[in-house]
Short mmCIF file of C-alpha atoms in Angstrom, two decimals:
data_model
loop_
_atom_site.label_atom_id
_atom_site.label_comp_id
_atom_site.label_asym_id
_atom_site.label_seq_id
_atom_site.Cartn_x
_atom_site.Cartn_y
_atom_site.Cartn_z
CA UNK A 1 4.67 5.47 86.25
CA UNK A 2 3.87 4.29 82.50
CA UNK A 3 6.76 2.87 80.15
CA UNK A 4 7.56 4.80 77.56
CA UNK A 5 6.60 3.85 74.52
CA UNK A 6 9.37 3.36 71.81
CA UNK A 7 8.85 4.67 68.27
CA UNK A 8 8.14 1.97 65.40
CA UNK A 9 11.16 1.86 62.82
CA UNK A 10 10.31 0.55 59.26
CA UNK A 11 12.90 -1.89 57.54
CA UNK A 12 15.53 0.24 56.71
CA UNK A 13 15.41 1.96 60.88
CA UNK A 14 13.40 5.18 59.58
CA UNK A 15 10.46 6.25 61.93
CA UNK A 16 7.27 5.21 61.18
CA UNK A 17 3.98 6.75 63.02
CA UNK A 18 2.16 5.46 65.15
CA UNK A 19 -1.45 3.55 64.14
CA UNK A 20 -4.60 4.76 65.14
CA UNK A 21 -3.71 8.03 65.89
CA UNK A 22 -5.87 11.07 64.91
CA UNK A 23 -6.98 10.80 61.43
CA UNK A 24 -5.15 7.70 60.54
CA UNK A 25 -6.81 5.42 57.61
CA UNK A 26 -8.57 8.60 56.51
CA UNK A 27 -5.93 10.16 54.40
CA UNK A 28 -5.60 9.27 50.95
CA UNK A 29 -2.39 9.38 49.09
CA UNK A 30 -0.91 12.04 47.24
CA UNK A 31 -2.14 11.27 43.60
CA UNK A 32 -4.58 8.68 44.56
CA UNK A 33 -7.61 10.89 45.37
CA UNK A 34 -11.31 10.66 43.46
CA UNK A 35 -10.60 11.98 40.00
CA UNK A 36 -12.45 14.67 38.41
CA UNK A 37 -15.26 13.11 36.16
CA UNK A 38 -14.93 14.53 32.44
CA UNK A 39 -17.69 15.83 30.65
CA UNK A 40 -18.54 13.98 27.89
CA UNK A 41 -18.76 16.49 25.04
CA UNK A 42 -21.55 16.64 22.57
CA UNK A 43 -20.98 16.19 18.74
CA UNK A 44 -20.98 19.77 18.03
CA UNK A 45 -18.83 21.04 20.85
CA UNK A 46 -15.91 18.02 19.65
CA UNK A 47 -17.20 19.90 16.14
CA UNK A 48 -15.96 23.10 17.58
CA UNK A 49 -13.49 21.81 18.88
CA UNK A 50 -11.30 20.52 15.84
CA UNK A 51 -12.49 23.10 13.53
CA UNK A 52 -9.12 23.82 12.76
CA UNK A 53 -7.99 20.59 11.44
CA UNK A 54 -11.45 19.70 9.95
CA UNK A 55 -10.56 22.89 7.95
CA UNK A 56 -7.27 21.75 6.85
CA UNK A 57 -8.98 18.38 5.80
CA UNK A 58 -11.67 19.68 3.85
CA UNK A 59 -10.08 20.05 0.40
CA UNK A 60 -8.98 16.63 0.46
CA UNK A 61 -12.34 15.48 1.42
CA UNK A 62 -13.93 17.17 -0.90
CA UNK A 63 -12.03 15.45 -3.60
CA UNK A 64 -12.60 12.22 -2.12
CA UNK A 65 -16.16 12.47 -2.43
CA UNK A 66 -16.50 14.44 -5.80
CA UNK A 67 -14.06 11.93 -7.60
CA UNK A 68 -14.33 8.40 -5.48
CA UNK A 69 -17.90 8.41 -3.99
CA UNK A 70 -20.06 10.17 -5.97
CA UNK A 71 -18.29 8.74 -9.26
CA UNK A 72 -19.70 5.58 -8.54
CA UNK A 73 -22.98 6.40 -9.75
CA UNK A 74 -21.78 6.12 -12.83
CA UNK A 75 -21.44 2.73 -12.70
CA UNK A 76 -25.21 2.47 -13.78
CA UNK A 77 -24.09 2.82 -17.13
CA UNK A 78 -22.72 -0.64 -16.81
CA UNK A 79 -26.82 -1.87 -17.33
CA UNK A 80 -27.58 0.60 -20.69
CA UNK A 81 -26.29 0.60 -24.08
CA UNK A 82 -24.85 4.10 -23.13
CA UNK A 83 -24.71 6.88 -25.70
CA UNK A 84 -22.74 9.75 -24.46
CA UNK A 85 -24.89 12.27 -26.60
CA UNK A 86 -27.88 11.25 -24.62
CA UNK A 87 -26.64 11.04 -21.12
CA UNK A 88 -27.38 8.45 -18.54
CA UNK A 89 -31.07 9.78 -18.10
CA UNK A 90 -32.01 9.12 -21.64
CA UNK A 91 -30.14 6.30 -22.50
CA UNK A 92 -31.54 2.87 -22.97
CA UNK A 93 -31.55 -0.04 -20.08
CA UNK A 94 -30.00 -3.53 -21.41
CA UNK A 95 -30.02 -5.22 -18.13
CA UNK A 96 -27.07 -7.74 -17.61
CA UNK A 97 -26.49 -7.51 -21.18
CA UNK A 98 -23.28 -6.17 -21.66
CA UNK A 99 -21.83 -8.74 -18.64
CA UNK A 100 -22.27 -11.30 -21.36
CA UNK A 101 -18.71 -10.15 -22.56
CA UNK A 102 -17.44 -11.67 -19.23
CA UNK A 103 -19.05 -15.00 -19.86
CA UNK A 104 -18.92 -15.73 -23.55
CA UNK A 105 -15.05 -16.19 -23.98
CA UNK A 106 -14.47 -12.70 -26.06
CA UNK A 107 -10.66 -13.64 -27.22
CA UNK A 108 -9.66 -10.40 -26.51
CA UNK A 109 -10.85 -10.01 -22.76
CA UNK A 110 -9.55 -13.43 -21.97
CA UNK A 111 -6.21 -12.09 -23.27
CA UNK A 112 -6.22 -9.11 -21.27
CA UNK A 113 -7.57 -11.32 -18.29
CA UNK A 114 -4.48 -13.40 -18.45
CA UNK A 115 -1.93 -11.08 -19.10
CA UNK A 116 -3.36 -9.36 -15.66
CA UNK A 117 -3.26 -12.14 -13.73
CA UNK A 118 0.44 -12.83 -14.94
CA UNK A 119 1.57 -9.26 -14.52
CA UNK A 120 -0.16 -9.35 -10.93
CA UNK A 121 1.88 -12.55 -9.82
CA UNK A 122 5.20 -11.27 -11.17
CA UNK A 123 4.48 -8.01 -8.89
CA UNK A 124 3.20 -10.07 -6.17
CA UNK A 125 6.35 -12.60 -6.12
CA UNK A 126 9.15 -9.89 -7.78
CA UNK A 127 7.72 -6.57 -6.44
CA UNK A 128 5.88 -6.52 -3.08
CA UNK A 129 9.39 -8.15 -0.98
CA UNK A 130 11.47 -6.18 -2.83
CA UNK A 131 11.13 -2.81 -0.39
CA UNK A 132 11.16 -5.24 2.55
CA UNK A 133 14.57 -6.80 1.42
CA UNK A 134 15.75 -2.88 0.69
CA UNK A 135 14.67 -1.92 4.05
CA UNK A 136 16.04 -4.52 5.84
CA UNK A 137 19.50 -3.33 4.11
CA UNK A 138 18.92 0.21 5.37
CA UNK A 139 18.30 -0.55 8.76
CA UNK A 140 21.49 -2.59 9.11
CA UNK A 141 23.71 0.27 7.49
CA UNK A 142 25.70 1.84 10.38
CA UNK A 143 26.82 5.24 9.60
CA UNK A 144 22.87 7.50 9.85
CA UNK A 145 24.44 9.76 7.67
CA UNK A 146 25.14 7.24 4.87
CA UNK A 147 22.10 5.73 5.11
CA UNK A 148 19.83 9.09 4.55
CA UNK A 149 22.55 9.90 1.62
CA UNK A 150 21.26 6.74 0.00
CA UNK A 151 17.56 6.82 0.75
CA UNK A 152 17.59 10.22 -1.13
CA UNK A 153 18.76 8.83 -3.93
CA UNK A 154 16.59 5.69 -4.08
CA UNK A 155 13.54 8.15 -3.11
CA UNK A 156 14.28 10.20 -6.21
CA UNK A 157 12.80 7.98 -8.76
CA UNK A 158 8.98 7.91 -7.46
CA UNK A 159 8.48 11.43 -7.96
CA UNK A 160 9.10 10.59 -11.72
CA UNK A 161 6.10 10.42 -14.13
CA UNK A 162 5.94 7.23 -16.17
CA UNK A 163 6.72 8.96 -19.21
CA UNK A 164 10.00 9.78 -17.84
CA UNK A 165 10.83 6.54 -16.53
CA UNK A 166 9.80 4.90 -20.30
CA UNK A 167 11.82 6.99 -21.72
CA UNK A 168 14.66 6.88 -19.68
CA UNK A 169 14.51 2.91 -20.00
CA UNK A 170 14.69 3.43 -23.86
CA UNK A 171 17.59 5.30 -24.28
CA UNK A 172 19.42 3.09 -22.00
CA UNK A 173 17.99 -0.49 -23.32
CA UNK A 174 16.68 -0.12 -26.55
CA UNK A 175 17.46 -0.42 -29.90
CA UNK A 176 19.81 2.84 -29.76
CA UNK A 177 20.24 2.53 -26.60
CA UNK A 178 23.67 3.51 -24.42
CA UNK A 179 23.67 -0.72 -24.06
CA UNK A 180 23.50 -1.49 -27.04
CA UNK A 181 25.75 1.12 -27.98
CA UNK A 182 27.91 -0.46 -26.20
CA UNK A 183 27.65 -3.41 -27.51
CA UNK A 184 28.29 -2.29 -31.33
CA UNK A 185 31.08 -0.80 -30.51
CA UNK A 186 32.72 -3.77 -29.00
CA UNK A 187 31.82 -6.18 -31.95
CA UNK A 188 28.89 -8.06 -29.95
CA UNK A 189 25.62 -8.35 -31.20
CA UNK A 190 23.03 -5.75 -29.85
CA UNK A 191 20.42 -6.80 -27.50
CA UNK A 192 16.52 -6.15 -28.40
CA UNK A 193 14.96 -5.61 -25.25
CA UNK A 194 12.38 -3.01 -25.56
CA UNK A 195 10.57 -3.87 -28.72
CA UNK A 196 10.99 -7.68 -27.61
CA UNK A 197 7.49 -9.14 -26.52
CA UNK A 198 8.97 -12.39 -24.72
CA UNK A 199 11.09 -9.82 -22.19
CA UNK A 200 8.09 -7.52 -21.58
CA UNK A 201 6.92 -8.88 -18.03
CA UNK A 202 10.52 -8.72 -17.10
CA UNK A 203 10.89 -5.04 -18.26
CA UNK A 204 7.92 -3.87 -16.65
CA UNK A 205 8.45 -5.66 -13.42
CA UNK A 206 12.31 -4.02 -12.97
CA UNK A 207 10.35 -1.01 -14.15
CA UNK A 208 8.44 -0.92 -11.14
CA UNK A 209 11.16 -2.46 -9.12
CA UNK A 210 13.44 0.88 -9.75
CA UNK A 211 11.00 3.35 -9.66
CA UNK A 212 8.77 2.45 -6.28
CA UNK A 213 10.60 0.37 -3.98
CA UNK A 214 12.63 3.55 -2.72
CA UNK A 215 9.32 4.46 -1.63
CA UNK A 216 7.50 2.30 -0.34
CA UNK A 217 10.79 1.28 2.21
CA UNK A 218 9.29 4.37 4.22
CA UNK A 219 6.61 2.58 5.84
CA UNK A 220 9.15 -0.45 6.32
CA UNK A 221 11.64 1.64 8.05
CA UNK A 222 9.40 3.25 10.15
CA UNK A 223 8.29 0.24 11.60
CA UNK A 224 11.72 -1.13 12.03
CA UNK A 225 12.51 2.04 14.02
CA UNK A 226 10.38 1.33 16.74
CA UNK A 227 11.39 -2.15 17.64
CA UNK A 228 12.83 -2.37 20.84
CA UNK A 229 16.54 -2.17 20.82
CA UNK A 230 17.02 -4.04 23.87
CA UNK A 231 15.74 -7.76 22.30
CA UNK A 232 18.79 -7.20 19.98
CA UNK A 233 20.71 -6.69 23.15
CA UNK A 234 19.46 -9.50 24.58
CA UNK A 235 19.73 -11.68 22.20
CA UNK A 236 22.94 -10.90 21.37
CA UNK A 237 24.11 -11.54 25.01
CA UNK A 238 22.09 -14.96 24.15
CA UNK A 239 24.48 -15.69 21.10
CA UNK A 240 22.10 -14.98 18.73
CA UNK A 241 23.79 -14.23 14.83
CA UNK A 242 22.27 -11.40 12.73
CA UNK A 243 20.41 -13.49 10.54
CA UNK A 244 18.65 -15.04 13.84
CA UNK A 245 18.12 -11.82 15.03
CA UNK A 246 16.78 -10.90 11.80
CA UNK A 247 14.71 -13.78 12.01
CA UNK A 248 13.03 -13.72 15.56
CA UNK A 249 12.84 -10.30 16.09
CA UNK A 250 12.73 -8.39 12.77
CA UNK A 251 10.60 -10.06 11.07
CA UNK A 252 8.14 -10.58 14.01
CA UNK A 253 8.30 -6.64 14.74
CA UNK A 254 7.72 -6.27 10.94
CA UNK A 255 4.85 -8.76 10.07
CA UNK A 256 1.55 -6.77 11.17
CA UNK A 257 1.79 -4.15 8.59
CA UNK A 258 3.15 -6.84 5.91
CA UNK A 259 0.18 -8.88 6.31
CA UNK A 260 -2.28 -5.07 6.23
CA UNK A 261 -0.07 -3.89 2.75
CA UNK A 262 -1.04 -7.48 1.25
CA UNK A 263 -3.87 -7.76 2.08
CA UNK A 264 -4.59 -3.73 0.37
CA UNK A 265 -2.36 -5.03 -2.64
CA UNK A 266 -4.93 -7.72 -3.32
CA UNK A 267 -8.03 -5.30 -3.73
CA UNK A 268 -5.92 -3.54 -6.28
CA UNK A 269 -4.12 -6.72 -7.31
CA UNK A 270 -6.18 -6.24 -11.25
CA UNK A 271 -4.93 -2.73 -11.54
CA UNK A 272 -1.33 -3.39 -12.67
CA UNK A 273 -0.33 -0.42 -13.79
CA UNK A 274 -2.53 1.48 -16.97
CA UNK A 275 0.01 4.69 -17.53
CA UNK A 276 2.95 2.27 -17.86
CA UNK A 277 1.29 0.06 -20.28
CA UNK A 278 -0.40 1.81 -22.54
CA UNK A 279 2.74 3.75 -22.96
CA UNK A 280 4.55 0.85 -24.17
CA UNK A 281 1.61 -1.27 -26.18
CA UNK A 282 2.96 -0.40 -29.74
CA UNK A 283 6.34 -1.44 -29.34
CA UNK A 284 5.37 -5.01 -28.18
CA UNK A 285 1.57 -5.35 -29.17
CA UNK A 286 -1.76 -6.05 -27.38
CA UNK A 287 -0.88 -9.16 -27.30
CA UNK A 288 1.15 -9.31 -23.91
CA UNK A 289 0.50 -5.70 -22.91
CA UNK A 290 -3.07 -5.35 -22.71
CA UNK A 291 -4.87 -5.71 -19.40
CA UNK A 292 -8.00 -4.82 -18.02
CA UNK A 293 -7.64 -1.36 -17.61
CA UNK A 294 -5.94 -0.85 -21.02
CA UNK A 295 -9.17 -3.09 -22.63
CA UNK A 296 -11.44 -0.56 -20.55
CA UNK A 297 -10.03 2.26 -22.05
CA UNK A 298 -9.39 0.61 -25.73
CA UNK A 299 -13.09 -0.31 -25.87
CA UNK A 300 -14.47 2.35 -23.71
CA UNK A 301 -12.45 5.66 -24.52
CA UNK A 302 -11.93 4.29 -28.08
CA UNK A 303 -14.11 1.94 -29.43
CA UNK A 304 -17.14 3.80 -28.09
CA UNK A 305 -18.42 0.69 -26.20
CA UNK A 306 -19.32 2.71 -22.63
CA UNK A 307 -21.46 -0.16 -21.37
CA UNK A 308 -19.35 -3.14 -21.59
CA UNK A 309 -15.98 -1.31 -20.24
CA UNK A 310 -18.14 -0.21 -17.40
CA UNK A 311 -19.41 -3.75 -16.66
CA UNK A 312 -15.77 -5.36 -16.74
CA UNK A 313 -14.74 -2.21 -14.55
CA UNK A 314 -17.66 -2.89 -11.94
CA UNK A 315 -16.51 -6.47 -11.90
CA UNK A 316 -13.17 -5.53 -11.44
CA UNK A 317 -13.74 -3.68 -8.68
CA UNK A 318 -16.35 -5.84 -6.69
CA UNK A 319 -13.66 -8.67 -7.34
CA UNK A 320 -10.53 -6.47 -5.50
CA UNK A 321 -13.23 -5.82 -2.71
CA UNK A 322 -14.03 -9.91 -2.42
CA UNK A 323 -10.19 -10.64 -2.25
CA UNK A 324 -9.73 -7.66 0.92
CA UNK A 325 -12.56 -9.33 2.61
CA UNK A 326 -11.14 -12.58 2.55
CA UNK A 327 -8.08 -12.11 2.73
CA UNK A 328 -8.58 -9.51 6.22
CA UNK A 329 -10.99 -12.71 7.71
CA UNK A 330 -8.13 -15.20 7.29
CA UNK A 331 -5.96 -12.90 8.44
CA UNK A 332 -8.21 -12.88 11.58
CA UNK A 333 -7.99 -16.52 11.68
CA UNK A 334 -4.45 -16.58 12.39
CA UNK A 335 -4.77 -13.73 15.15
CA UNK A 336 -3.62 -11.09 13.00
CA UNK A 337 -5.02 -7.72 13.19
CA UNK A 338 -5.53 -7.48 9.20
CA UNK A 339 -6.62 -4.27 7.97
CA UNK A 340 -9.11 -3.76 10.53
CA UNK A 341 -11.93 -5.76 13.04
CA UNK A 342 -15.34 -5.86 12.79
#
């Protein structure tokens, strides 16, 4: 008479089958099984695929290419003493001619060189960490509902033209101003601020300041929205204050698209603003408002030299392109992503 054999139990005394009974080490797992082997699809059946959305994208590329891609033929004009009554077919070739401007010390495009390189550094300093500093002051506001009530309001301004927002800074600060209004009427001495050349960097910068930093605290607060909540609760368990948490975990969560938005506002870091400026150029002069976009379009637009403003706008632009090139490889060199990876 043979023993009965006793049933294995597993750890926690459940019943476990036997081993090497029929069909054992043959079945697979539920969920673990050979996968079914995609297809890859061909170019036009991906084509087919997103037709809808390649529809919906098609006016917008369409503009990109009319007014960004194929513009930049005309950038040949840069090498001909251009004559807009002859077109660029007809019109004569001068070589590197009209780069000379760039290299000869014309008083006037040094001027406009410096004042863009001073402009650019006040916005790069004054500007840029502004809607990170706003941001950060969102994101620590409590009440949701208080917090939308005042990104409405600091939203608001963007969606103003720049005529607007000049004139809105006149009647408040300028000679008739509600300040200096004020001012008369309480026996002080009025203020000249907006015909006043040695505050004009400062009154376009807190120009900016009010009208884009609402704005641009979008990107910042989207980011800050997916950092995980539970380092906070860590670290708070840990001891850590709000300014440490701001510090090791904010920040951190915050820097990859810092480092991408300035490394983008360094290929555009000579286009300071042309709308803004040449709106205001009487009042102060060309002497601190004129830049290289406002020379372009003095000498181009209105002094009827097409050549040379299309030479200092091709350098221009091959410059902002250098300074995203660089700046995205050291950006690499300190393991950042940048703005994107070979």
């Amino acid at each position: 008479m043979t023993a009965v054999e006793e049933p294995r139990t597993g750890r926690a005394g459940t019943l476990r089958p036997k081993s090497g009974g029929r069909g054992s080490g043959s079945r697979t797992p539920s969920g673990t099984g050979p996968q079914p082997v995609r297809r890859r699809q061909s170019w036009w059946q991906r084509l087919v695929r997103d037709r809808a959305v390649l529809l919906l994208a098609l006016p917008g590329m369409a503009v990109i290419i009319v007014f960004q891609y194929l513009a930049l033929g005309g950038n040949v004009i840069a090498f001909q003493d251009y004559q807009p009554y002859l077109g660029i077919g007809r019109s004569l070739w001068v070589g590197f001619e009209n780069f000379q401007i760039l290299f000869s010390g014309d008083p006037e495009f040094l001027s406009a060189l410096r004042n863009t390189l001073v402009i650019t550094l006040l916005q790069t300093v004054f500007v840029f960490p502004a809607p990170i500093i706003l941001a950060l002051l969102l994101h620590s506001l409590v009440s949701n509902r208080v917090r939308q009530i005042v990104q409405s309001v600091l939203y608001l301004p963007h969606f103003l033209s720049w005529v607007i927002v000049v004139a809105v800074f006149q009647q408040v600060l300028g000679g008739a101003g509600l300040l200096n209004n004020f001012l008369r009427s309480h026996g002080w001495e009025p203020i000249d601020i907006i015909g006043n050349s040695d505050a004009f960097y400062a009154l376009i910068t807190s120009q900016v300041i009010w009208k884009d930093t609402g704005w641009a605290t979008i990107l910042f607060l989207a980011v800050l929205a997916g950092i995980d909540k539970s380092l906070y609760e860590a670290s708070a368990v840990d001891g850590a204050s709000r300014w440490r948490q701001t510090w090791h975990i904010t920040l951190p969560g915050m820097r990859p698209i810092i480092i991408m938005l300035l490394i983008l506002k360094l290929g555009d870091s000579l286009s300071v603003g042309f709308e803004q400026l040449i709106l205001q150029q009487q009042a102060v002069g060309l002497g601190v408002s004129d830049v290289l976009d406002t020379y372009v379009y003095n000498q181009g637009v209105l002094g009827g030299f097409w050549g040379v403003a299309a030479a200092v706008g091709l350098v221009k632009g091959l410059i902002g392109l250098a300074l995203v090139l660089v700046a995205n490889k050291t950006a690499h060199a300190f393991g950042e992503e940048g703005v994107y990876r070979a």
